[in-house]
Amino acid sequence: MPHIKFSILNPAMWRDISSDTPIPLQQYWAYGKALEAFGSHSFQIEIYNENNQKIALALALQRRFLGLLSLTTIFRGPVWLSDVDSEEKMQALKALRKKFPKIKWNFLALLPEIDITNPDVSSLNAAGYKKVMTGFSTAWVDLRPDEKTIRMSLKGKWRNQLKKAENSDIQIAVGGRKPHQYSWLLEQESEQRSSRGYQATPLGLVPAYVDTVKNSADAVVSVIASSKKTKIAGALFLLHGNSATYHIGWAGNDARDLNAQNLVLWHGILTLRERGIRFLDLGGLNTADLAGIARFKLGTGASPVTLAGAYI
C-alpha cells in the first residue's frame, strides 16, 4: 500500500491553495479562521504521497461534545492539487479515515467536492466510507473566457432581461473596500431571514471573514443597484483564492420589474474577472422550494453540479 503522510499546519503557516480548478469557499483558510469566532476549531491538513509530493489540502472543522466525542468535518474537500489518479485518491482517503478512529470517539464526516456522476465516487466506497446523506447542488460560472463569450453563454431569456435592465435608469455601484458599502446588504438579508423564517450562515461571518483576510478588497465585492436614488437590489461576493461565492443576493419588488438582479450579477461577474477571479460559485440550487432562484442562477449558463453527499 502506498505510504500517505499528513501534516497539520500551525495556523500561522496556513496556505492559499494554488489550483487550476475551482476552490470552494469552505476549503479556504480564511473561512476556517472566520468560523472560529462562532465556536468552531479549524485546522489545515496537507496530504503527501509516497514520493513526498503534496497532492491535496483539506480544511477541517472540529467540534467536541461532552468532552468525549469529537466530530471533524471536511466540507467540499480535500482539494486535489494535481492530477491524482483514482487509486491514489482512494489510498489517501482511506488513510485520512484511519486518522480519525471511531474507537476513540473521534469521528470524521467527509462531504467531498465530487459530482455524483464522477467515477471518483467509487474511491470513497473503496476507502471504506459509508454514505449517510445525499448531496446538495450548486452551479459554477467559468470566468476565464472573455466578456463576449460569457455573455453569449447566457440563456436567451436571461440575456434579454439583462438588456432590459441595461436600458433602464438603474445605476450600479461596485464596492466592498469599506464596510458601509456592503452593510446595507447585510441589513436586508437579516430582515429577509426574519420575514421568511429561515436560517443560514451567520451574518457575522462576513465581517469576521474580512477581519481575517485583513484587506477587505481581497475579501469581498459588493454590487448595489439603485433607481431614482433608492437602493433596489444588490449582491455580496466572498473572494477565496482563484474563486468567489455569490454569498448574498437581495432584490425588492421594484427590482424584479426592472430585472435589476440580472444587471447586478452581470456587473459582479465582470468585476470578479477584472480582479483575476476565474470561477464563481453561485451557491446552492434548490429546485423544489426555490425554483425561481435556481432558474435565475442557471440562466447565466452556469454548470450545475450535484455533489456525492456526506460520508462517514
PDB file of C-alpha atoms in Angstrom:
ATOM      1  CA  MET A   1       0.000   0.000   0.000  1.00  0.00           C
ATOM      2  CA  PRO A   2       1.397   3.462  -0.871  1.00  0.00           C
ATOM      3  CA  HIS A   3       2.556   5.432   2.159  1.00  0.00           C
ATOM      4  CA  ILE A   4       0.383   8.507   2.683  1.00  0.00           C
ATOM      5  CA  LYS A   5       1.632  11.251   5.002  1.00  0.00           C
ATOM      6  CA  PHE A   6      -0.215  14.081   6.699  1.00  0.00           C
ATOM      7  CA  SER A   7       0.931  17.402   8.090  1.00  0.00           C
ATOM      8  CA  ILE A   8      -1.350  19.524  10.265  1.00  0.00           C
ATOM      9  CA  LEU A   9      -0.209  23.094   9.830  1.00  0.00           C
ATOM     10  CA  ASN A  10       0.231  25.692  12.515  1.00  0.00           C
ATOM     11  CA  PRO A  11      -2.373  28.440  11.849  1.00  0.00           C
ATOM     12  CA  ALA A  12       0.439  30.918  11.205  1.00  0.00           C
ATOM     13  CA  MET A  13       1.544  28.688   8.308  1.00  0.00           C
ATOM     14  CA  TRP A  14      -1.848  28.189   6.671  1.00  0.00           C
ATOM     15  CA  ARG A  15      -1.518  28.486   2.927  1.00  0.00           C
ATOM     16  CA  ASP A  16      -3.548  29.653  -0.002  1.00  0.00           C
ATOM     17  CA  ILE A  17      -4.451  26.861  -2.368  1.00  0.00           C
ATOM     18  CA  SER A  18      -2.778  27.027  -5.759  1.00  0.00           C
ATOM     19  CA  SER A  19      -5.013  25.128  -8.141  1.00  0.00           C
ATOM     20  CA  ASP A  20      -6.276  25.279 -11.718  1.00  0.00           C
ATOM     21  CA  THR A  21      -9.661  24.036 -10.555  1.00  0.00           C
ATOM     22  CA  PRO A  22     -12.354  25.879  -8.567  1.00  0.00           C
ATOM     23  CA  ILE A  23     -11.698  26.289  -4.847  1.00  0.00           C
ATOM     24  CA  PRO A  24     -14.836  26.084  -2.672  1.00  0.00           C
ATOM     25  CA  LEU A  25     -15.218  28.763  -0.008  1.00  0.00           C
ATOM     26  CA  GLN A  26     -15.457  26.041   2.644  1.00  0.00           C
ATOM     27  CA  GLN A  27     -11.892  24.928   1.833  1.00  0.00           C
ATOM     28  CA  TYR A  28     -10.316  28.382   2.001  1.00  0.00           C
ATOM     29  CA  TRP A  29      -8.136  29.114   5.031  1.00  0.00           C
ATOM     30  CA  ALA A  30      -9.877  32.411   5.887  1.00  0.00           C
ATOM     31  CA  TYR A  31     -13.259  30.693   6.065  1.00  0.00           C
ATOM     32  CA  GLY A  32     -11.978  28.318   8.738  1.00  0.00           C
ATOM     33  CA  LYS A  33     -10.442  31.102  10.791  1.00  0.00           C
ATOM     34  CA  ALA A  34     -13.560  33.244  10.485  1.00  0.00           C
ATOM     35  CA  LEU A  35     -15.748  30.397  11.787  1.00  0.00           C
ATOM     36  CA  GLU A  36     -13.632  30.166  14.924  1.00  0.00           C
ATOM     37  CA  ALA A  37     -15.483  33.310  16.042  1.00  0.00           C
ATOM     38  CA  PHE A  38     -18.584  31.080  16.198  1.00  0.00           C
ATOM     39  CA  GLY A  39     -17.126  28.246  18.249  1.00  0.00           C
ATOM     40  CA  SER A  40     -15.502  26.018  15.634  1.00  0.00           C
ATOM     41  CA  HIS A  41     -11.937  24.784  15.850  1.00  0.00           C
ATOM     42  CA  SER A  42     -10.333  24.654  12.426  1.00  0.00           C
ATOM     43  CA  PHE A  43      -7.115  23.242  11.041  1.00  0.00           C
ATOM     44  CA  GLN A  44      -5.494  22.705   7.660  1.00  0.00           C
ATOM     45  CA  ILE A  45      -4.172  19.297   6.618  1.00  0.00           C
ATOM     46  CA  GLU A  46      -1.559  18.721   3.931  1.00  0.00           C
ATOM     47  CA  ILE A  47      -1.611  15.297   2.273  1.00  0.00           C
ATOM     48  CA  TYR A  48       1.549  13.818   0.706  1.00  0.00           C
ATOM     49  CA  ASN A  49       2.017  10.687  -1.392  1.00  0.00           C
ATOM     50  CA  GLU A  50       4.810   8.137  -1.107  1.00  0.00           C
ATOM     51  CA  ASN A  51       7.058  10.328  -3.282  1.00  0.00           C
ATOM     52  CA  ASN A  52       6.695  13.141  -0.748  1.00  0.00           C
ATOM     53  CA  GLN A  53       4.663  15.109  -3.290  1.00  0.00           C
ATOM     54  CA  LYS A  54       1.881  17.244  -1.840  1.00  0.00           C
ATOM     55  CA  ILE A  55      -1.280  16.052  -3.531  1.00  0.00           C
ATOM     56  CA  ALA A  56      -4.064  17.687  -1.516  1.00  0.00           C
ATOM     57  CA  LEU A  57      -5.051  20.242   1.098  1.00  0.00           C
ATOM     58  CA  ALA A  58      -8.052  19.949   3.379  1.00  0.00           C
ATOM     59  CA  LEU A  59      -9.613  22.497   5.713  1.00  0.00           C
ATOM     60  CA  ALA A  60     -11.249  20.702   8.635  1.00  0.00           C
ATOM     61  CA  LEU A  61     -13.681  21.992  11.248  1.00  0.00           C
ATOM     62  CA  GLN A  62     -13.825  20.228  14.582  1.00  0.00           C
ATOM     63  CA  ARG A  63     -16.261  20.316  17.480  1.00  0.00           C
ATOM     64  CA  ARG A  64     -16.206  18.435  20.755  1.00  0.00           C
ATOM     65  CA  PHE A  65     -19.271  17.216  22.608  1.00  0.00           C
ATOM     66  CA  LEU A  66     -19.461  16.422  26.330  1.00  0.00           C
ATOM     67  CA  GLY A  67     -15.676  16.496  26.438  1.00  0.00           C
ATOM     68  CA  LEU A  68     -15.550  12.992  24.931  1.00  0.00           C
ATOM     69  CA  LEU A  69     -16.826  12.865  21.379  1.00  0.00           C
ATOM     70  CA  SER A  70     -15.002  14.716  18.612  1.00  0.00           C
ATOM     71  CA  LEU A  71     -16.562  15.368  15.188  1.00  0.00           C
ATOM     72  CA  THR A  72     -14.308  16.581  12.389  1.00  0.00           C
ATOM     73  CA  THR A  73     -15.918  17.758   9.155  1.00  0.00           C
ATOM     74  CA  ILE A  74     -14.204  18.290   5.822  1.00  0.00           C
ATOM     75  CA  PHE A  75     -16.771  20.123   3.727  1.00  0.00           C
ATOM     76  CA  ARG A  76     -16.215  20.213  -0.061  1.00  0.00           C
ATOM     77  CA  GLY A  77     -12.691  18.861   0.257  1.00  0.00           C
ATOM     78  CA  PRO A  78      -9.982  17.729   0.109  1.00  0.00           C
ATOM     79  CA  VAL A  79      -8.828  19.950  -2.745  1.00  0.00           C
ATOM     80  CA  TRP A  80      -6.587  17.884  -5.009  1.00  0.00           C
ATOM     81  CA  LEU A  81      -3.580  19.897  -6.130  1.00  0.00           C
ATOM     82  CA  SER A  82      -2.508  17.874  -9.134  1.00  0.00           C
ATOM     83  CA  ASP A  83      -3.677  15.102 -11.443  1.00  0.00           C
ATOM     84  CA  VAL A  84      -4.166  12.397  -8.836  1.00  0.00           C
ATOM     85  CA  ASP A  85      -5.461   9.090 -10.160  1.00  0.00           C
ATOM     86  CA  SER A  86      -8.380   7.271  -8.544  1.00  0.00           C
ATOM     87  CA  GLU A  87      -6.171   4.691  -6.850  1.00  0.00           C
ATOM     88  CA  GLU A  88      -4.028   7.326  -5.140  1.00  0.00           C
ATOM     89  CA  LYS A  89      -7.136   9.263  -4.107  1.00  0.00           C
ATOM     90  CA  MET A  90      -8.610   6.077  -2.638  1.00  0.00           C
ATOM     91  CA  GLN A  91      -5.440   5.391  -0.644  1.00  0.00           C
ATOM     92  CA  ALA A  92      -5.319   8.978   0.608  1.00  0.00           C
ATOM     93  CA  LEU A  93      -8.984   8.903   1.637  1.00  0.00           C
ATOM     94  CA  LYS A  94      -8.516   5.574   3.372  1.00  0.00           C
ATOM     95  CA  ALA A  95      -5.509   6.897   5.312  1.00  0.00           C
ATOM     96  CA  LEU A  96      -7.448  10.042   6.205  1.00  0.00           C
ATOM     97  CA  ARG A  97     -10.297   7.960   7.595  1.00  0.00           C
ATOM     98  CA  LYS A  98      -7.876   5.953   9.770  1.00  0.00           C
ATOM     99  CA  LYS A  99      -6.501   9.193  11.184  1.00  0.00           C
ATOM    100  CA  PHE A 100      -9.835   9.713  12.953  1.00  0.00           C
ATOM    101  CA  PRO A 101     -10.532   6.363  14.700  1.00  0.00           C
ATOM    102  CA  LYS A 102     -14.118   5.878  15.826  1.00  0.00           C
ATOM    103  CA  ILE A 103     -12.897   3.570  18.575  1.00  0.00           C
ATOM    104  CA  LYS A 104     -11.548   6.700  20.270  1.00  0.00           C
ATOM    105  CA  TRP A 105     -14.806   8.602  19.698  1.00  0.00           C
ATOM    106  CA  ASN A 106     -13.053  10.592  17.006  1.00  0.00           C
ATOM    107  CA  PHE A 107     -15.422  10.809  14.057  1.00  0.00           C
ATOM    108  CA  LEU A 108     -14.797  12.139  10.565  1.00  0.00           C
ATOM    109  CA  ALA A 109     -17.532  13.382   8.226  1.00  0.00           C
ATOM    110  CA  LEU A 110     -16.457  13.923   4.649  1.00  0.00           C
ATOM    111  CA  LEU A 111     -18.528  15.929   2.168  1.00  0.00           C
ATOM    112  CA  PRO A 112     -16.280  15.885  -0.903  1.00  0.00           C
ATOM    113  CA  GLU A 113     -16.388  18.178  -3.928  1.00  0.00           C
ATOM    114  CA  ILE A 114     -17.188  15.263  -6.228  1.00  0.00           C
ATOM    115  CA  ASP A 115     -20.073  15.242  -8.685  1.00  0.00           C
ATOM    116  CA  ILE A 116     -22.380  12.314  -8.059  1.00  0.00           C
ATOM    117  CA  THR A 117     -21.746  11.101 -11.637  1.00  0.00           C
ATOM    118  CA  ASN A 118     -17.944  11.191 -11.253  1.00  0.00           C
ATOM    119  CA  PRO A 119     -16.234   7.771 -11.211  1.00  0.00           C
ATOM    120  CA  ASP A 120     -14.191   9.010  -8.214  1.00  0.00           C
ATOM    121  CA  VAL A 121     -17.256   8.320  -6.062  1.00  0.00           C
ATOM    122  CA  SER A 122     -16.129   4.692  -6.162  1.00  0.00           C
ATOM    123  CA  SER A 123     -12.905   5.768  -4.412  1.00  0.00           C
ATOM    124  CA  LEU A 124     -14.973   6.733  -1.371  1.00  0.00           C
ATOM    125  CA  ASN A 125     -16.650   3.335  -1.242  1.00  0.00           C
ATOM    126  CA  ALA A 126     -13.351   1.524  -1.773  1.00  0.00           C
ATOM    127  CA  ALA A 127     -11.804   3.554   1.056  1.00  0.00           C
ATOM    128  CA  GLY A 128     -14.457   2.287   3.468  1.00  0.00           C
ATOM    129  CA  TYR A 129     -16.690   5.362   3.712  1.00  0.00           C
ATOM    130  CA  LYS A 130     -20.443   4.954   4.111  1.00  0.00           C
ATOM    131  CA  LYS A 131     -22.866   7.441   2.621  1.00  0.00           C
ATOM    132  CA  VAL A 132     -25.206   8.948   5.220  1.00  0.00           C
ATOM    133  CA  MET A 133     -26.731  11.915   3.406  1.00  0.00           C
ATOM    134  CA  THR A 134     -27.480  12.948  -0.159  1.00  0.00           C
ATOM    135  CA  GLY A 135     -25.500  15.797  -1.645  1.00  0.00           C
ATOM    136  CA  PHE A 136     -26.646  19.306  -2.466  1.00  0.00           C
ATOM    137  CA  SER A 137     -26.465  21.009  -5.866  1.00  0.00           C
ATOM    138  CA  THR A 138     -24.639  24.163  -6.849  1.00  0.00           C
ATOM    139  CA  ALA A 139     -23.557  25.882 -10.067  1.00  0.00           C
ATOM    140  CA  TRP A 140     -20.193  27.216 -11.214  1.00  0.00           C
ATOM    141  CA  VAL A 141     -19.618  30.000 -13.746  1.00  0.00           C
ATOM    142  CA  ASP A 142     -16.321  29.814 -15.617  1.00  0.00           C
ATOM    143  CA  LEU A 143     -14.946  33.377 -15.712  1.00  0.00           C
ATOM    144  CA  ARG A 144     -11.856  32.565 -17.782  1.00  0.00           C
ATOM    145  CA  PRO A 145     -13.379  33.254 -21.241  1.00  0.00           C
ATOM    146  CA  ASP A 146     -13.601  36.850 -22.488  1.00  0.00           C
ATOM    147  CA  GLU A 147     -16.622  39.031 -21.756  1.00  0.00           C
ATOM    148  CA  LYS A 148     -18.226  38.437 -25.173  1.00  0.00           C
ATOM    149  CA  THR A 149     -18.030  34.655 -24.792  1.00  0.00           C
ATOM    150  CA  ILE A 150     -19.504  34.738 -21.289  1.00  0.00           C
ATOM    151  CA  ARG A 151     -22.340  36.955 -22.472  1.00  0.00           C
ATOM    152  CA  MET A 152     -23.100  34.594 -25.347  1.00  0.00           C
ATOM    153  CA  SER A 153     -23.290  31.761 -22.785  1.00  0.00           C
ATOM    154  CA  LEU A 154     -26.242  33.453 -21.072  1.00  0.00           C
ATOM    155  CA  LYS A 155     -29.608  31.821 -21.702  1.00  0.00           C
ATOM    156  CA  GLY A 156     -31.736  33.771 -24.183  1.00  0.00           C
ATOM    157  CA  LYS A 157     -34.370  34.907 -21.671  1.00  0.00           C
ATOM    158  CA  TRP A 158     -31.710  35.873 -19.112  1.00  0.00           C
ATOM    159  CA  ARG A 159     -29.784  37.876 -21.738  1.00  0.00           C
ATOM    160  CA  ASN A 160     -32.957  39.699 -22.818  1.00  0.00           C
ATOM    161  CA  GLN A 161     -33.711  40.582 -19.199  1.00  0.00           C
ATOM    162  CA  LEU A 162     -30.163  41.905 -18.862  1.00  0.00           C
ATOM    163  CA  LYS A 163     -30.645  44.107 -21.959  1.00  0.00           C
ATOM    164  CA  LYS A 164     -33.860  45.483 -20.475  1.00  0.00           C
ATOM    165  CA  ALA A 165     -32.074  46.358 -17.238  1.00  0.00           C
ATOM    166  CA  GLU A 166     -29.169  47.939 -19.135  1.00  0.00           C
ATOM    167  CA  ASN A 167     -31.635  50.191 -20.986  1.00  0.00           C
ATOM    168  CA  SER A 168     -33.343  51.320 -17.773  1.00  0.00           C
ATOM    169  CA  ASP A 169     -32.374  54.109 -15.387  1.00  0.00           C
ATOM    170  CA  ILE A 170     -30.633  51.712 -12.969  1.00  0.00           C
ATOM    171  CA  GLN A 171     -27.309  52.897 -11.545  1.00  0.00           C
ATOM    172  CA  ILE A 172     -24.732  50.358 -10.392  1.00  0.00           C
ATOM    173  CA  ALA A 173     -22.225  50.933  -7.578  1.00  0.00           C
ATOM    174  CA  VAL A 174     -19.420  48.414  -7.094  1.00  0.00           C
ATOM    175  CA  GLY A 175     -17.696  48.385  -3.715  1.00  0.00           C
ATOM    176  CA  GLY A 176     -16.575  46.216  -0.847  1.00  0.00           C
ATOM    177  CA  ARG A 177     -13.465  48.065   0.230  1.00  0.00           C
ATOM    178  CA  LYS A 178     -15.279  49.692   3.166  1.00  0.00           C
ATOM    179  CA  PRO A 179     -17.949  48.175   5.465  1.00  0.00           C
ATOM    180  CA  HIS A 180     -20.554  50.843   4.694  1.00  0.00           C
ATOM    181  CA  GLN A 181     -20.503  49.716   1.070  1.00  0.00           C
ATOM    182  CA  TYR A 182     -21.981  46.323   1.924  1.00  0.00           C
ATOM    183  CA  SER A 183     -23.591  46.776   5.369  1.00  0.00           C
ATOM    184  CA  TRP A 184     -26.910  47.647   3.684  1.00  0.00           C
ATOM    185  CA  LEU A 185     -26.978  44.194   2.106  1.00  0.00           C
ATOM    186  CA  LEU A 186     -26.428  42.510   5.466  1.00  0.00           C
ATOM    187  CA  GLU A 187     -29.334  44.506   6.893  1.00  0.00           C
ATOM    188  CA  GLN A 188     -31.623  43.493   4.022  1.00  0.00           C
ATOM    189  CA  GLU A 189     -30.621  39.852   4.377  1.00  0.00           C
ATOM    190  CA  SER A 190     -31.315  39.974   8.125  1.00  0.00           C
ATOM    191  CA  GLU A 191     -34.807  41.368   7.520  1.00  0.00           C
ATOM    192  CA  GLN A 192     -35.430  38.799   4.797  1.00  0.00           C
ATOM    193  CA  ARG A 193     -34.478  35.927   7.093  1.00  0.00           C
ATOM    194  CA  SER A 194     -36.790  37.243   9.811  1.00  0.00           C
ATOM    195  CA  SER A 195     -39.755  37.698   7.485  1.00  0.00           C
ATOM    196  CA  ARG A 196     -39.348  34.315   5.782  1.00  0.00           C
ATOM    197  CA  GLY A 197     -38.337  32.427   8.911  1.00  0.00           C
ATOM    198  CA  TYR A 198     -35.215  30.680   7.654  1.00  0.00           C
ATOM    199  CA  GLN A 199     -31.657  30.330   8.917  1.00  0.00           C
ATOM    200  CA  ALA A 200     -28.399  30.278   7.004  1.00  0.00           C
ATOM    201  CA  THR A 201     -24.708  31.013   7.513  1.00  0.00           C
ATOM    202  CA  PRO A 202     -24.374  33.568  10.356  1.00  0.00           C
ATOM    203  CA  LEU A 203     -24.399  37.118   9.003  1.00  0.00           C
ATOM    204  CA  GLY A 204     -21.474  37.834  11.288  1.00  0.00           C
ATOM    205  CA  LEU A 205     -19.367  35.616   9.037  1.00  0.00           C
ATOM    206  CA  VAL A 206     -18.863  38.487   6.593  1.00  0.00           C
ATOM    207  CA  PRO A 207     -17.173  40.957   8.991  1.00  0.00           C
ATOM    208  CA  ALA A 208     -15.264  38.066  10.595  1.00  0.00           C
ATOM    209  CA  TYR A 209     -14.094  36.965   7.145  1.00  0.00           C
ATOM    210  CA  VAL A 210     -12.995  40.498   6.230  1.00  0.00           C
ATOM    211  CA  ASP A 211     -11.104  40.823   9.532  1.00  0.00           C
ATOM    212  CA  THR A 212      -9.358  37.510   8.882  1.00  0.00           C
ATOM    213  CA  VAL A 213      -8.266  38.381   5.356  1.00  0.00           C
ATOM    214  CA  LYS A 214      -7.140  41.807   6.674  1.00  0.00           C
ATOM    215  CA  ASN A 215      -7.703  43.597   3.355  1.00  0.00           C
ATOM    216  CA  SER A 216     -11.397  43.924   2.530  1.00  0.00           C
ATOM    217  CA  ALA A 217     -10.556  44.427  -1.158  1.00  0.00           C
ATOM    218  CA  ASP A 218      -9.256  40.848  -1.150  1.00  0.00           C
ATOM    219  CA  ALA A 219     -12.255  39.533   0.785  1.00  0.00           C
ATOM    220  CA  VAL A 220     -15.498  40.909  -0.655  1.00  0.00           C
ATOM    221  CA  VAL A 221     -17.087  42.585  -3.648  1.00  0.00           C
ATOM    222  CA  SER A 222     -20.454  44.285  -3.331  1.00  0.00           C
ATOM    223  CA  VAL A 223     -22.715  45.401  -6.171  1.00  0.00           C
ATOM    224  CA  ILE A 224     -25.650  47.705  -5.434  1.00  0.00           C
ATOM    225  CA  ALA A 225     -28.368  48.733  -7.896  1.00  0.00           C
ATOM    226  CA  SER A 226     -30.271  51.993  -7.417  1.00  0.00           C
ATOM    227  CA  SER A 227     -33.204  53.582  -9.200  1.00  0.00           C
ATOM    228  CA  LYS A 228     -34.393  57.137  -8.574  1.00  0.00           C
ATOM    229  CA  LYS A 229     -31.794  57.428  -5.800  1.00  0.00           C
ATOM    230  CA  THR A 230     -33.204  54.394  -3.967  1.00  0.00           C
ATOM    231  CA  LYS A 231     -31.338  51.122  -3.485  1.00  0.00           C
ATOM    232  CA  ILE A 232     -33.416  48.352  -5.001  1.00  0.00           C
ATOM    233  CA  ALA A 233     -31.119  45.308  -5.319  1.00  0.00           C
ATOM    234  CA  GLY A 234     -27.654  44.042  -4.564  1.00  0.00           C
ATOM    235  CA  ALA A 235     -25.261  41.160  -4.170  1.00  0.00           C
ATOM    236  CA  LEU A 236     -22.281  40.339  -1.983  1.00  0.00           C
ATOM    237  CA  PHE A 237     -19.493  38.069  -3.190  1.00  0.00           C
ATOM    238  CA  LEU A 238     -16.850  36.466  -0.973  1.00  0.00           C
ATOM    239  CA  LEU A 239     -13.419  36.013  -2.595  1.00  0.00           C
ATOM    240  CA  HIS A 240     -11.338  32.911  -1.927  1.00  0.00           C
ATOM    241  CA  GLY A 241      -8.228  32.206  -3.934  1.00  0.00           C
ATOM    242  CA  ASN A 242      -8.990  31.801  -7.628  1.00  0.00           C
ATOM    243  CA  SER A 243     -12.737  31.617  -6.884  1.00  0.00           C
ATOM    244  CA  ALA A 244     -15.624  33.626  -5.459  1.00  0.00           C
ATOM    245  CA  THR A 245     -19.023  32.790  -3.995  1.00  0.00           C
ATOM    246  CA  TYR A 246     -22.330  34.577  -4.595  1.00  0.00           C
ATOM    247  CA  HIS A 247     -22.940  34.833  -0.860  1.00  0.00           C
ATOM    248  CA  ILE A 248     -25.934  37.166  -0.570  1.00  0.00           C
ATOM    249  CA  GLY A 249     -28.411  38.374  -3.153  1.00  0.00           C
ATOM    250  CA  TRP A 250     -31.366  40.657  -2.466  1.00  0.00           C
ATOM    251  CA  ALA A 251     -33.959  42.321  -4.699  1.00  0.00           C
ATOM    252  CA  GLY A 252     -37.035  44.385  -3.824  1.00  0.00           C
ATOM    253  CA  ASN A 253     -40.305  44.459  -5.756  1.00  0.00           C
ATOM    254  CA  ASP A 254     -39.183  47.354  -7.965  1.00  0.00           C
ATOM    255  CA  ALA A 255     -36.014  45.449  -8.842  1.00  0.00           C
ATOM    256  CA  ARG A 256     -37.941  42.453 -10.092  1.00  0.00           C
ATOM    257  CA  ASP A 257     -39.954  44.595 -12.522  1.00  0.00           C
ATOM    258  CA  LEU A 258     -36.727  46.085 -13.890  1.00  0.00           C
ATOM    259  CA  ASN A 259     -34.713  42.814 -13.877  1.00  0.00           C
ATOM    260  CA  ALA A 260     -32.198  44.645 -11.703  1.00  0.00           C
ATOM    261  CA  GLN A 261     -30.699  41.486 -10.231  1.00  0.00           C
ATOM    262  CA  ASN A 262     -29.612  40.371 -13.706  1.00  0.00           C
ATOM    263  CA  LEU A 263     -27.662  43.613 -14.030  1.00  0.00           C
ATOM    264  CA  VAL A 264     -26.252  43.237 -10.507  1.00  0.00           C
ATOM    265  CA  LEU A 265     -24.978  39.719 -11.131  1.00  0.00           C
ATOM    266  CA  TRP A 266     -23.596  40.660 -14.550  1.00  0.00           C
ATOM    267  CA  HIS A 267     -21.590  43.551 -13.070  1.00  0.00           C
ATOM    268  CA  GLY A 268     -20.427  41.181 -10.347  1.00  0.00           C
ATOM    269  CA  ILE A 269     -19.167  38.744 -12.987  1.00  0.00           C
ATOM    270  CA  LEU A 270     -17.292  41.484 -14.847  1.00  0.00           C
ATOM    271  CA  THR A 271     -15.769  42.889 -11.658  1.00  0.00           C
ATOM    272  CA  LEU A 272     -14.615  39.483 -10.465  1.00  0.00           C
ATOM    273  CA  ARG A 273     -12.969  38.821 -13.842  1.00  0.00           C
ATOM    274  CA  GLU A 274     -11.115  42.144 -13.545  1.00  0.00           C
ATOM    275  CA  ARG A 275      -9.920  41.088 -10.072  1.00  0.00           C
ATOM    276  CA  GLY A 276      -8.420  37.899 -11.513  1.00  0.00           C
ATOM    277  CA  ILE A 277     -11.124  35.567 -10.195  1.00  0.00           C
ATOM    278  CA  ARG A 278     -11.531  32.583 -12.530  1.00  0.00           C
ATOM    279  CA  PHE A 279     -14.520  30.702 -11.089  1.00  0.00           C
ATOM    280  CA  LEU A 280     -17.792  31.841  -9.477  1.00  0.00           C
ATOM    281  CA  ASP A 281     -19.853  29.558  -7.243  1.00  0.00           C
ATOM    282  CA  LEU A 282     -23.476  30.699  -7.414  1.00  0.00           C
ATOM    283  CA  GLY A 283     -24.383  28.751  -4.296  1.00  0.00           C
ATOM    284  CA  GLY A 284     -26.998  26.102  -3.664  1.00  0.00           C
ATOM    285  CA  LEU A 285     -29.658  25.138  -6.198  1.00  0.00           C
ATOM    286  CA  ASN A 286     -32.979  24.233  -4.634  1.00  0.00           C
ATOM    287  CA  THR A 287     -35.306  23.345  -7.485  1.00  0.00           C
ATOM    288  CA  ALA A 288     -38.046  22.174  -5.109  1.00  0.00           C
ATOM    289  CA  ASP A 289     -38.569  25.110  -2.727  1.00  0.00           C
ATOM    290  CA  LEU A 290     -36.706  27.902  -4.546  1.00  0.00           C
ATOM    291  CA  ALA A 291     -37.204  27.008  -8.186  1.00  0.00           C
ATOM    292  CA  GLY A 292     -37.271  30.646  -9.339  1.00  0.00           C
ATOM    293  CA  ILE A 293     -33.890  31.386  -7.798  1.00  0.00           C
ATOM    294  CA  ALA A 294     -32.467  28.185  -9.256  1.00  0.00           C
ATOM    295  CA  ARG A 295     -33.692  29.150 -12.742  1.00  0.00           C
ATOM    296  CA  PHE A 296     -32.174  32.615 -12.317  1.00  0.00           C
ATOM    297  CA  LYS A 297     -28.769  31.147 -11.442  1.00  0.00           C
ATOM    298  CA  LEU A 298     -28.824  28.601 -14.249  1.00  0.00           C
ATOM    299  CA  GLY A 299     -29.819  31.347 -16.691  1.00  0.00           C
ATOM    300  CA  THR A 300     -26.227  32.577 -16.504  1.00  0.00           C
ATOM    301  CA  GLY A 301     -25.132  29.449 -18.341  1.00  0.00           C
ATOM    302  CA  ALA A 302     -23.541  28.100 -15.164  1.00  0.00           C
ATOM    303  CA  SER A 303     -22.689  24.413 -14.983  1.00  0.00           C
ATOM    304  CA  PRO A 304     -24.816  22.635 -12.339  1.00  0.00           C
ATOM    305  CA  VAL A 305     -23.131  20.112 -10.075  1.00  0.00           C
ATOM    306  CA  THR A 306     -24.790  17.683  -7.669  1.00  0.00           C
ATOM    307  CA  LEU A 307     -22.289  16.594  -5.054  1.00  0.00           C
ATOM    308  CA  ALA A 308     -21.977  12.968  -3.999  1.00  0.00           C
ATOM    309  CA  GLY A 309     -23.171  13.521  -0.419  1.00  0.00           C
ATOM    310  CA  ALA A 310     -21.924  13.127   3.139  1.00  0.00           C
ATOM    311  CA  TYR A 311     -19.813  10.129   4.137  1.00  0.00           C
ATOM    312  CA  ILE A 312     -18.519   8.772   7.427  1.00  0.00           C
TER     313      ILE A 312
END
